[in-house]
Amino acid sequence: MIIYVVQVGDTITSIANKYGVSEARIIQENGLHNPTDLVIGQTIVITYPQKIYVVKEGDTLSDIALNQGISIMQLYRNNPFLWEREYIYPGEELVISYNTLATITTNAYAFPYVNMNVLKKALPNLTYLSILNYKTLKKGEIESFYDDTELIKTAKQYGVAPVMLVTSITFQGVRNPEMIYEILLNPEYQDNHAQNMIKVMKEKGYYGVNITITFLSKATEQLYINYLKRVTAHFHKEGYPVFVTIDPNFTIKENKLYFEEVDYSFFNDLVEEVYIMRFFWGTQYVPPMPVSSVANISLYVDYMKQMIDPKKINVGFPLLGYDWTLPYVEGYSEGNAITLDSALDLARLMESTIQFDEISETPNYEYNNNLGESIIEHIVWFVDARTIYGIVNLVIENNLRGNGLWNIMNYNPQLWLITNSNCIIEKVLPEMG
């Protein structure tokens, strides 16, 4: 696999000729919506599969999968453009396999109102789907916001384990520390919390539960140990695996990384998997900065590996960008979330050149917005193929369990192209074909 960065004068034709691959494959695999209008600094992923099949007259996908010894879902994983197609054509190439380096799990976070067409394209690539639909209330009560029945059913049809995600954070990212501490300090509320979650999992058919942990610090460490010991006993008695999503609570001061040095060793015996994940919401009230940082995550992983089995650790990262106005004014300025496609389209519209920060391994660019006589300066930070590969490579090199993805409300072809060309995705449920 090669990640090519578009230079001045490049075209799809010149890139295809340079690397000896077809233009059609580059466009299809990267999901390029504007292949004739590339952005300087844009990333193009070029893969060299282990095995390719050339479609013959009369072929069907099921026949190809059967004859090649793979499942229909594996065929869709390796050729996601097939979701957009009703037919296959003689002479076109389908990827059968890649020379992968590791086997990992993938867990994507999604709201229950996700577009089902978007979801179905992503599901073949997932091990777990954490559905963000349940909020913790006072005394360990929980509430749901949407009917997630169809989402759970669809996930299972694709061999994806639906996981009940329970958080104290609202859909707008508002936290409630008083309520959290109330539950952490009361064993009766903890039992009630666990029983309420078990009731939902049984009624809805969830595979397991994913509990978000916020405000984890030296001061609260023992409280969380007591809480998890109590609630996981309930879950394991009923046969449900337990996952936890931990906000690492990074802070950057004078270009140095700081995080709470908590003893994570107790997670080894209490939960099946741990996700290092920062949730990102519609607005950021912080100075412009990289949306993610491979360097910072790597340091955090090195710290956690001293206490937790690497095969329990999953690295989460965002699939979005933020657009800030400049200059940044504390208490006034804000960054507004945009999709990765929108970040690229905006750079194209504003004729911006995408820059790359080598430390965080994330792209950024600036542009000016003319409003009458005023000129408003902007800076956009987002993630691209280089960031995704940096995280995937981090997982492979450290022999970690896998990735967590926030979130998959929008489909990103390069994410799965990079993941599938480097890794086999483990399934815990049987999949179609």
Short mmCIF file of C-alpha atoms in Angstrom, two decimals:
data_model
loop_
_atom_site.label_atom_id
_atom_site.label_comp_id
_atom_site.label_asym_id
_atom_site.label_seq_id
_atom_site.Cartn_x
_atom_site.Cartn_y
_atom_site.Cartn_z
CA MET A 1 0.00 0.00 0.00
CA ILE A 2 1.16 3.49 -0.87
CA ILE A 3 -0.26 6.81 0.27
CA TYR A 4 0.41 9.40 -2.39
CA VAL A 5 0.13 13.12 -1.68
CA VAL A 6 -1.15 15.15 -4.63
CA GLN A 7 1.39 17.63 -6.02
CA VAL A 8 1.00 20.61 -8.36
CA GLY A 9 0.14 19.44 -11.86
CA ASP A 10 -0.97 15.94 -10.83
CA THR A 11 -3.95 14.26 -12.46
CA ILE A 12 -5.54 10.88 -11.87
CA THR A 13 -4.03 9.77 -15.17
CA SER A 14 -0.49 10.81 -14.20
CA ILE A 15 -0.81 9.17 -10.77
CA ALA A 16 -2.20 5.95 -12.28
CA ASN A 17 0.61 5.81 -14.83
CA LYS A 18 3.24 6.48 -12.17
CA TYR A 19 2.14 3.55 -10.02
CA GLY A 20 0.96 1.17 -12.71
CA VAL A 21 -2.67 0.91 -11.66
CA SER A 22 -5.88 1.78 -13.46
CA GLU A 23 -7.57 5.15 -13.08
CA ALA A 24 -10.89 3.39 -12.44
CA ARG A 25 -9.48 1.49 -9.48
CA ILE A 26 -7.98 4.60 -7.89
CA ILE A 27 -11.27 6.46 -8.25
CA GLN A 28 -13.38 3.55 -6.99
CA GLU A 29 -11.18 2.56 -4.06
CA ASN A 30 -10.69 6.12 -2.81
CA GLY A 31 -14.30 7.15 -3.38
CA LEU A 32 -13.19 10.23 -5.34
CA HIS A 33 -16.14 12.51 -6.10
CA ASN A 34 -14.04 15.03 -8.05
CA PRO A 35 -11.31 12.99 -9.75
CA THR A 36 -10.69 15.71 -12.33
CA ASP A 37 -10.21 18.42 -9.68
CA LEU A 38 -7.68 17.17 -7.12
CA VAL A 39 -6.56 19.30 -4.18
CA ILE A 40 -2.85 19.93 -3.66
CA GLY A 41 -1.94 18.01 -0.51
CA GLN A 42 -4.86 15.56 -0.85
CA THR A 43 -4.07 11.90 -0.16
CA ILE A 44 -4.62 9.06 -2.63
CA VAL A 45 -4.32 5.46 -1.40
CA ILE A 46 -2.90 2.97 -3.91
CA THR A 47 -2.99 -0.72 -3.09
CA TYR A 48 -1.33 -3.78 -4.57
CA PRO A 49 -3.59 -6.73 -3.72
CA GLN A 50 -2.29 -10.23 -3.18
CA LYS A 51 -4.90 -11.71 -5.52
CA ILE A 52 -7.20 -10.15 -8.14
CA TYR A 53 -9.98 -11.80 -10.13
CA VAL A 54 -10.98 -10.57 -13.59
CA VAL A 55 -14.74 -10.83 -14.08
CA LYS A 56 -15.89 -13.13 -16.90
CA GLU A 57 -19.15 -13.24 -18.84
CA GLY A 58 -21.86 -14.88 -16.74
CA ASP A 59 -20.09 -14.43 -13.39
CA THR A 60 -22.06 -13.60 -10.26
CA LEU A 61 -20.68 -12.38 -6.94
CA SER A 62 -21.83 -15.50 -5.14
CA ASP A 63 -20.12 -17.74 -7.73
CA ILE A 64 -16.90 -15.73 -7.54
CA ALA A 65 -16.87 -15.85 -3.73
CA LEU A 66 -17.54 -19.61 -3.71
CA ASN A 67 -14.91 -20.40 -6.32
CA GLN A 68 -12.31 -18.19 -4.63
CA GLY A 69 -12.98 -19.65 -1.18
CA ILE A 70 -14.07 -16.41 0.46
CA SER A 71 -17.36 -15.10 1.81
CA ILE A 72 -19.62 -12.63 0.03
CA MET A 73 -18.88 -10.18 2.85
CA GLN A 74 -15.14 -10.52 2.25
CA LEU A 75 -15.76 -9.67 -1.39
CA TYR A 76 -17.65 -6.54 -0.33
CA ARG A 77 -14.95 -5.65 2.21
CA ASN A 78 -12.28 -5.73 -0.47
CA ASN A 79 -14.47 -4.05 -3.12
CA PRO A 80 -16.81 -1.65 -1.33
CA PHE A 81 -17.77 0.10 -4.58
CA LEU A 82 -19.96 -2.97 -5.23
CA TRP A 83 -22.51 -1.52 -2.82
CA GLU A 84 -23.23 1.20 -5.36
CA ARG A 85 -23.64 -1.25 -8.21
CA GLU A 86 -26.37 -3.54 -9.45
CA TYR A 87 -24.14 -5.41 -11.92
CA ILE A 88 -20.56 -6.53 -12.43
CA TYR A 89 -18.99 -6.31 -15.87
CA PRO A 90 -16.69 -8.63 -17.81
CA GLY A 91 -13.10 -7.42 -17.73
CA GLU A 92 -13.27 -5.48 -14.47
CA GLU A 93 -11.00 -6.41 -11.57
CA LEU A 94 -12.16 -7.52 -8.13
CA VAL A 95 -9.79 -7.79 -5.17
CA ILE A 96 -9.88 -11.26 -3.62
CA SER A 97 -7.21 -10.84 -0.95
CA TYR A 98 -4.45 -8.62 0.42
CA ASN A 99 -1.12 -9.54 1.99
CA THR A 100 -2.29 -8.57 5.48
CA LEU A 101 -0.05 -8.10 8.52
CA ALA A 102 -2.34 -8.62 11.52
CA THR A 103 -5.79 -9.64 12.73
CA ILE A 104 -7.68 -6.93 14.62
CA THR A 105 -11.14 -6.06 15.85
CA THR A 106 -12.96 -2.90 14.83
CA ASN A 107 -15.60 -1.11 16.86
CA ALA A 108 -17.52 1.82 15.43
CA TYR A 109 -19.64 4.22 17.43
CA ALA A 110 -22.94 5.34 15.91
CA PHE A 111 -26.12 7.13 16.83
CA PRO A 112 -29.31 5.12 16.19
CA TYR A 113 -30.43 7.57 13.52
CA VAL A 114 -27.48 6.67 11.27
CA ASN A 115 -28.38 6.45 7.57
CA MET A 116 -28.94 2.75 6.93
CA ASN A 117 -27.29 2.84 3.49
CA VAL A 118 -24.16 4.36 5.05
CA LEU A 119 -24.27 1.80 7.84
CA LYS A 120 -24.64 -1.20 5.54
CA LYS A 121 -21.51 -0.18 3.63
CA ALA A 122 -19.53 -0.03 6.87
CA LEU A 123 -20.91 -3.15 8.58
CA PRO A 124 -18.87 -5.75 6.65
CA ASN A 125 -15.77 -4.06 8.10
CA LEU A 126 -16.87 -4.14 11.73
CA THR A 127 -16.53 -6.55 14.62
CA TYR A 128 -18.67 -4.50 16.99
CA LEU A 129 -21.14 -1.65 16.65
CA SER A 130 -21.48 0.49 19.78
CA ILE A 131 -24.89 2.16 19.62
CA LEU A 132 -25.01 5.47 21.46
CA ASN A 133 -28.63 5.51 22.62
CA TYR A 134 -28.59 5.15 26.40
CA LYS A 135 -27.94 7.81 29.00
CA THR A 136 -27.31 7.26 32.69
CA LEU A 137 -29.68 9.10 35.03
CA LYS A 138 -29.75 9.65 38.77
CA LYS A 139 -29.70 6.59 41.04
CA GLY A 140 -28.52 4.35 38.20
CA GLU A 141 -31.62 4.69 36.06
CA ILE A 142 -31.16 4.83 32.29
CA GLU A 143 -33.13 6.29 29.40
CA SER A 144 -33.09 5.74 25.64
CA PHE A 145 -33.74 8.26 22.89
CA TYR A 146 -34.57 6.28 19.76
CA ASP A 147 -35.89 2.88 18.72
CA ASP A 148 -32.74 0.88 17.98
CA THR A 149 -34.48 -2.42 17.13
CA GLU A 150 -33.81 -2.27 13.38
CA LEU A 151 -30.21 -1.21 13.94
CA ILE A 152 -29.52 -4.19 16.20
CA LYS A 153 -31.20 -6.58 13.77
CA THR A 154 -29.25 -5.25 10.78
CA ALA A 155 -25.91 -5.42 12.60
CA LYS A 156 -26.47 -9.09 13.43
CA GLN A 157 -27.42 -9.86 9.82
CA TYR A 158 -23.96 -8.65 8.80
CA GLY A 159 -22.17 -10.60 11.51
CA VAL A 160 -21.55 -7.52 13.64
CA ALA A 161 -22.04 -7.72 17.41
CA PRO A 162 -24.33 -4.86 18.59
CA VAL A 163 -23.06 -3.34 21.83
CA MET A 164 -25.13 -1.20 24.17
CA LEU A 165 -23.20 2.04 24.76
CA VAL A 166 -24.09 3.66 28.08
CA THR A 167 -22.85 7.15 28.89
CA SER A 168 -23.58 10.02 31.22
CA ILE A 169 -22.79 12.49 28.42
CA THR A 170 -25.62 14.07 26.46
CA PHE A 171 -25.76 14.05 22.66
CA GLN A 172 -24.43 17.61 22.86
CA GLY A 173 -21.39 16.55 24.92
CA VAL A 174 -22.61 17.94 28.27
CA ARG A 175 -21.33 16.03 31.32
CA ASN A 176 -22.84 15.62 34.78
CA PRO A 177 -20.09 14.99 37.36
CA GLU A 178 -22.42 15.29 40.36
CA MET A 179 -24.61 12.43 39.13
CA ILE A 180 -21.57 10.27 38.30
CA TYR A 181 -20.13 10.68 41.80
CA GLU A 182 -23.53 9.94 43.31
CA ILE A 183 -23.54 6.53 41.61
CA LEU A 184 -19.86 5.84 42.29
CA LEU A 185 -20.45 6.39 46.01
CA ASN A 186 -23.61 4.29 46.32
CA PRO A 187 -23.50 0.47 45.89
CA GLU A 188 -27.31 0.33 45.70
CA TYR A 189 -27.33 2.71 42.74
CA GLN A 190 -24.57 0.65 41.10
CA ASP A 191 -26.64 -2.53 41.36
CA ASN A 192 -29.61 -0.67 39.93
CA HIS A 193 -27.47 0.64 37.08
CA ALA A 194 -26.27 -2.86 36.18
CA GLN A 195 -29.74 -4.43 36.41
CA ASN A 196 -31.25 -1.72 34.21
CA MET A 197 -28.61 -2.31 31.55
CA ILE A 198 -29.09 -6.08 31.70
CA LYS A 199 -32.83 -5.65 31.29
CA VAL A 200 -32.34 -3.63 28.09
CA MET A 201 -29.73 -6.04 26.70
CA LYS A 202 -32.06 -8.98 27.20
CA GLU A 203 -35.06 -7.21 25.70
CA LYS A 204 -33.20 -5.81 22.70
CA GLY A 205 -30.76 -8.65 22.03
CA TYR A 206 -27.53 -6.79 22.61
CA TYR A 207 -24.25 -8.74 22.56
CA GLY A 208 -22.63 -6.82 25.42
CA VAL A 209 -22.25 -3.43 27.05
CA ASN A 210 -19.80 -0.57 26.55
CA ILE A 211 -19.54 1.81 29.51
CA THR A 212 -17.94 5.23 29.04
CA ILE A 213 -15.66 6.37 31.84
CA THR A 214 -15.12 10.08 32.37
CA PHE A 215 -13.38 11.98 35.17
CA LEU A 216 -11.01 9.07 35.80
CA SER A 217 -8.14 10.34 37.94
CA LYS A 218 -5.99 9.39 40.91
CA ALA A 219 -8.70 10.79 43.15
CA THR A 220 -11.50 8.73 41.58
CA GLU A 221 -9.50 5.60 40.71
CA GLN A 222 -10.67 3.51 43.68
CA LEU A 223 -14.27 4.61 43.18
CA TYR A 224 -14.21 3.30 39.61
CA ILE A 225 -12.54 0.06 40.73
CA ASN A 226 -15.34 -0.51 43.24
CA TYR A 227 -18.01 0.39 40.68
CA LEU A 228 -16.62 -1.88 37.94
CA LYS A 229 -16.12 -4.80 40.32
CA ARG A 230 -19.76 -4.56 41.32
CA VAL A 231 -21.39 -4.06 37.91
CA THR A 232 -19.18 -6.48 35.95
CA ALA A 233 -20.12 -9.23 38.42
CA HIS A 234 -23.74 -8.75 37.33
CA PHE A 235 -22.86 -8.74 33.62
CA HIS A 236 -20.55 -11.74 33.69
CA LYS A 237 -23.09 -13.75 35.69
CA GLU A 238 -25.51 -13.21 32.80
CA GLY A 239 -22.82 -14.01 30.19
CA TYR A 240 -22.39 -10.48 28.80
CA PRO A 241 -18.91 -9.20 27.84
CA VAL A 242 -18.00 -5.76 29.19
CA PHE A 243 -16.16 -3.06 27.25
CA VAL A 244 -15.11 0.32 28.59
CA THR A 245 -14.37 3.52 26.71
CA ILE A 246 -11.91 5.77 28.52
CA ASP A 247 -11.39 9.43 27.77
CA PRO A 248 -7.62 9.83 28.26
CA ASN A 249 -8.13 13.50 29.14
CA PHE A 250 -5.08 14.83 27.30
CA THR A 251 -3.95 18.37 27.97
CA ILE A 252 -1.31 20.20 25.97
CA LYS A 253 0.74 22.90 27.67
CA GLU A 254 3.65 24.59 25.95
CA ASN A 255 3.67 21.80 23.33
CA LYS A 256 4.00 19.10 26.01
CA LEU A 257 1.53 16.28 26.60
CA TYR A 258 0.03 15.75 30.05
CA PHE A 259 -2.41 13.05 31.11
CA GLU A 260 -3.63 11.59 34.38
CA GLU A 261 -1.35 8.70 35.40
CA VAL A 262 -3.92 6.23 36.66
CA ASP A 263 -3.26 2.61 37.59
CA TYR A 264 -5.12 0.77 34.84
CA SER A 265 -4.11 -2.74 35.93
CA PHE A 266 -7.52 -3.43 37.49
CA PHE A 267 -9.11 -3.40 34.01
CA ASN A 268 -7.26 -6.63 33.15
CA ASP A 269 -9.50 -8.83 35.28
CA LEU A 270 -12.74 -6.86 35.03
CA VAL A 271 -13.38 -6.10 31.36
CA GLU A 272 -12.89 -7.78 28.00
CA GLU A 273 -11.62 -4.76 26.07
CA VAL A 274 -10.61 -1.15 26.70
CA TYR A 275 -11.06 1.67 24.19
CA ILE A 276 -8.92 4.80 24.36
CA MET A 277 -11.36 7.27 22.90
CA ARG A 278 -12.04 10.97 23.05
CA PHE A 279 -15.58 11.86 22.05
CA PHE A 280 -15.86 14.83 19.72
CA TRP A 281 -19.04 16.86 19.43
CA GLY A 282 -20.39 19.57 17.13
CA THR A 283 -18.37 22.42 18.64
CA GLN A 284 -14.88 22.71 20.15
CA TYR A 285 -14.19 25.55 22.61
CA VAL A 286 -10.42 25.13 22.50
CA PRO A 287 -7.67 26.76 20.43
CA PRO A 288 -7.10 25.39 16.91
CA MET A 289 -5.13 22.17 17.13
CA PRO A 290 -4.84 18.71 15.55
CA VAL A 291 -8.07 16.74 15.85
CA SER A 292 -6.00 13.68 16.70
CA SER A 293 -2.32 13.06 17.37
CA VAL A 294 -0.63 9.77 16.58
CA ALA A 295 2.39 10.84 18.66
CA ASN A 296 0.28 11.56 21.75
CA ILE A 297 -1.74 8.38 21.41
CA SER A 298 1.48 6.40 21.07
CA LEU A 299 2.79 7.84 24.34
CA TYR A 300 -0.48 6.99 26.07
CA VAL A 301 -0.42 3.43 24.70
CA ASP A 302 3.15 2.97 25.97
CA TYR A 303 1.94 3.98 29.44
CA MET A 304 -1.14 1.71 29.39
CA LYS A 305 0.80 -1.31 28.10
CA GLN A 306 2.73 -1.38 31.36
CA MET A 307 -0.50 -2.31 33.16
CA ILE A 308 -2.93 -3.80 30.64
CA ASP A 309 -2.54 -6.75 28.30
CA PRO A 310 -2.02 -5.15 24.84
CA LYS A 311 -4.62 -7.56 23.47
CA LYS A 312 -7.24 -5.74 25.53
CA ILE A 313 -6.30 -2.26 24.27
CA ASN A 314 -8.05 -0.56 21.35
CA VAL A 315 -7.08 2.81 19.94
CA GLY A 316 -9.91 5.15 19.06
CA PHE A 317 -9.71 8.14 16.75
CA PRO A 318 -12.14 10.66 15.22
CA LEU A 319 -13.36 10.68 11.64
CA LEU A 320 -14.06 14.38 11.34
CA GLY A 321 -12.53 17.83 11.17
CA TYR A 322 -12.99 21.26 12.79
CA ASP A 323 -13.14 24.69 11.22
CA TRP A 324 -11.93 27.60 13.43
CA THR A 325 -12.02 31.32 12.79
CA LEU A 326 -8.81 33.29 13.38
CA PRO A 327 -7.45 34.86 15.43
CA TYR A 328 -8.52 32.60 18.27
CA VAL A 329 -10.11 34.50 21.17
CA GLU A 330 -10.58 32.49 24.36
CA GLY A 331 -14.19 32.43 25.50
CA TYR A 332 -15.43 33.60 22.12
CA SER A 333 -13.88 31.56 19.30
CA GLU A 334 -15.05 28.04 18.54
CA GLY A 335 -14.32 25.24 16.13
CA ASN A 336 -17.27 23.75 14.22
CA ALA A 337 -17.28 20.10 13.22
CA ILE A 338 -17.26 19.14 9.54
CA THR A 339 -17.12 15.77 7.79
CA LEU A 340 -13.94 14.60 6.10
CA ASP A 341 -15.58 14.96 2.68
CA SER A 342 -16.64 18.49 3.57
CA ALA A 343 -13.11 19.36 4.71
CA LEU A 344 -11.75 18.28 1.33
CA ASP A 345 -14.54 19.99 -0.63
CA LEU A 346 -13.95 23.23 1.29
CA ALA A 347 -10.22 23.13 0.51
CA ARG A 348 -11.08 22.64 -3.16
CA LEU A 349 -13.62 25.48 -3.15
CA MET A 350 -11.22 27.90 -1.44
CA GLU A 351 -8.27 26.71 -3.55
CA SER A 352 -6.30 25.98 -0.39
CA THR A 353 -3.16 23.88 -0.25
CA ILE A 354 -3.34 21.15 2.39
CA GLN A 355 -0.40 21.16 4.81
CA PHE A 356 0.67 18.26 7.03
CA ASP A 357 1.83 18.22 10.64
CA GLU A 358 4.47 15.50 10.94
CA ILE A 359 4.13 15.07 14.72
CA SER A 360 0.38 14.60 15.02
CA GLU A 361 0.22 13.12 11.48
CA THR A 362 -2.81 15.25 10.65
CA PRO A 363 -3.55 17.66 7.78
CA ASN A 364 -4.65 21.28 7.97
CA TYR A 365 -5.18 24.31 5.75
CA GLU A 366 -6.18 27.95 5.95
CA TYR A 367 -8.63 29.99 3.90
CA ASN A 368 -10.26 33.42 3.87
CA ASN A 369 -13.99 34.02 3.83
CA ASN A 370 -15.01 37.38 2.36
CA LEU A 371 -18.08 38.86 4.07
CA GLY A 372 -18.71 42.22 2.46
CA GLU A 373 -15.81 44.44 3.45
CA SER A 374 -14.65 42.01 6.12
CA ILE A 375 -12.25 39.16 5.57
CA ILE A 376 -12.57 36.30 8.06
CA GLU A 377 -9.58 33.98 8.34
CA HIS A 378 -10.12 30.28 9.00
CA ILE A 379 -8.04 27.22 9.79
CA VAL A 380 -9.25 23.65 9.34
CA TRP A 381 -7.75 20.60 11.05
CA PHE A 382 -8.94 17.12 10.07
CA VAL A 383 -7.67 13.58 9.51
CA ASP A 384 -6.76 11.86 6.25
CA ALA A 385 -5.25 8.62 4.98
CA ARG A 386 -1.91 9.37 6.65
CA THR A 387 -3.58 9.72 10.06
CA ILE A 388 -5.59 6.55 9.57
CA TYR A 389 -2.51 4.59 8.53
CA GLY A 390 -0.59 6.01 11.50
CA ILE A 391 -3.21 4.60 13.88
CA VAL A 392 -3.50 1.25 12.09
CA ASN A 393 0.28 0.93 12.10
CA LEU A 394 0.37 1.81 15.81
CA VAL A 395 -2.06 -1.04 16.49
CA ILE A 396 -0.05 -3.51 14.41
CA GLU A 397 3.36 -2.56 15.83
CA ASN A 398 2.15 -2.73 19.44
CA ASN A 399 0.17 -5.94 18.92
CA LEU A 400 -3.00 -4.23 20.16
CA ARG A 401 -6.54 -5.58 19.93
CA GLY A 402 -7.82 -3.13 17.35
CA ASN A 403 -9.47 0.21 16.59
CA GLY A 404 -12.40 2.28 17.80
CA LEU A 405 -13.96 4.73 15.36
CA TRP A 406 -15.79 7.93 16.31
CA ASN A 407 -18.05 7.89 14.46
CA ILE A 408 -19.39 6.22 11.29
CA MET A 409 -22.34 8.45 10.56
CA ASN A 410 -20.52 9.20 7.29
CA TYR A 411 -18.75 6.63 5.13
CA ASN A 412 -15.04 7.06 4.43
CA PRO A 413 -13.66 4.69 1.75
CA GLN A 414 -9.98 5.32 2.58
CA LEU A 415 -10.52 4.20 6.18
CA TRP A 416 -11.57 0.73 5.10
CA LEU A 417 -9.15 0.55 2.17
CA ILE A 418 -6.24 1.09 4.55
CA THR A 419 -7.65 -1.20 7.25
CA ASN A 420 -8.48 -4.12 4.94
CA SER A 421 -5.26 -3.95 2.96
CA ASN A 422 -3.26 -4.24 6.18
CA CYS A 423 -5.45 -6.29 8.52
CA ILE A 424 -7.90 -9.17 8.70
CA ILE A 425 -10.98 -8.05 10.62
CA GLU A 426 -12.01 -10.54 13.26
CA LYS A 427 -15.68 -11.46 13.62
CA VAL A 428 -17.33 -12.73 16.81
CA LEU A 429 -20.65 -13.47 15.08
CA PRO A 430 -21.18 -15.47 11.86
CA GLU A 431 -21.62 -13.35 8.75
CA MET A 432 -23.54 -13.88 5.55
CA GLY A 433 -21.94 -16.06 2.90
#
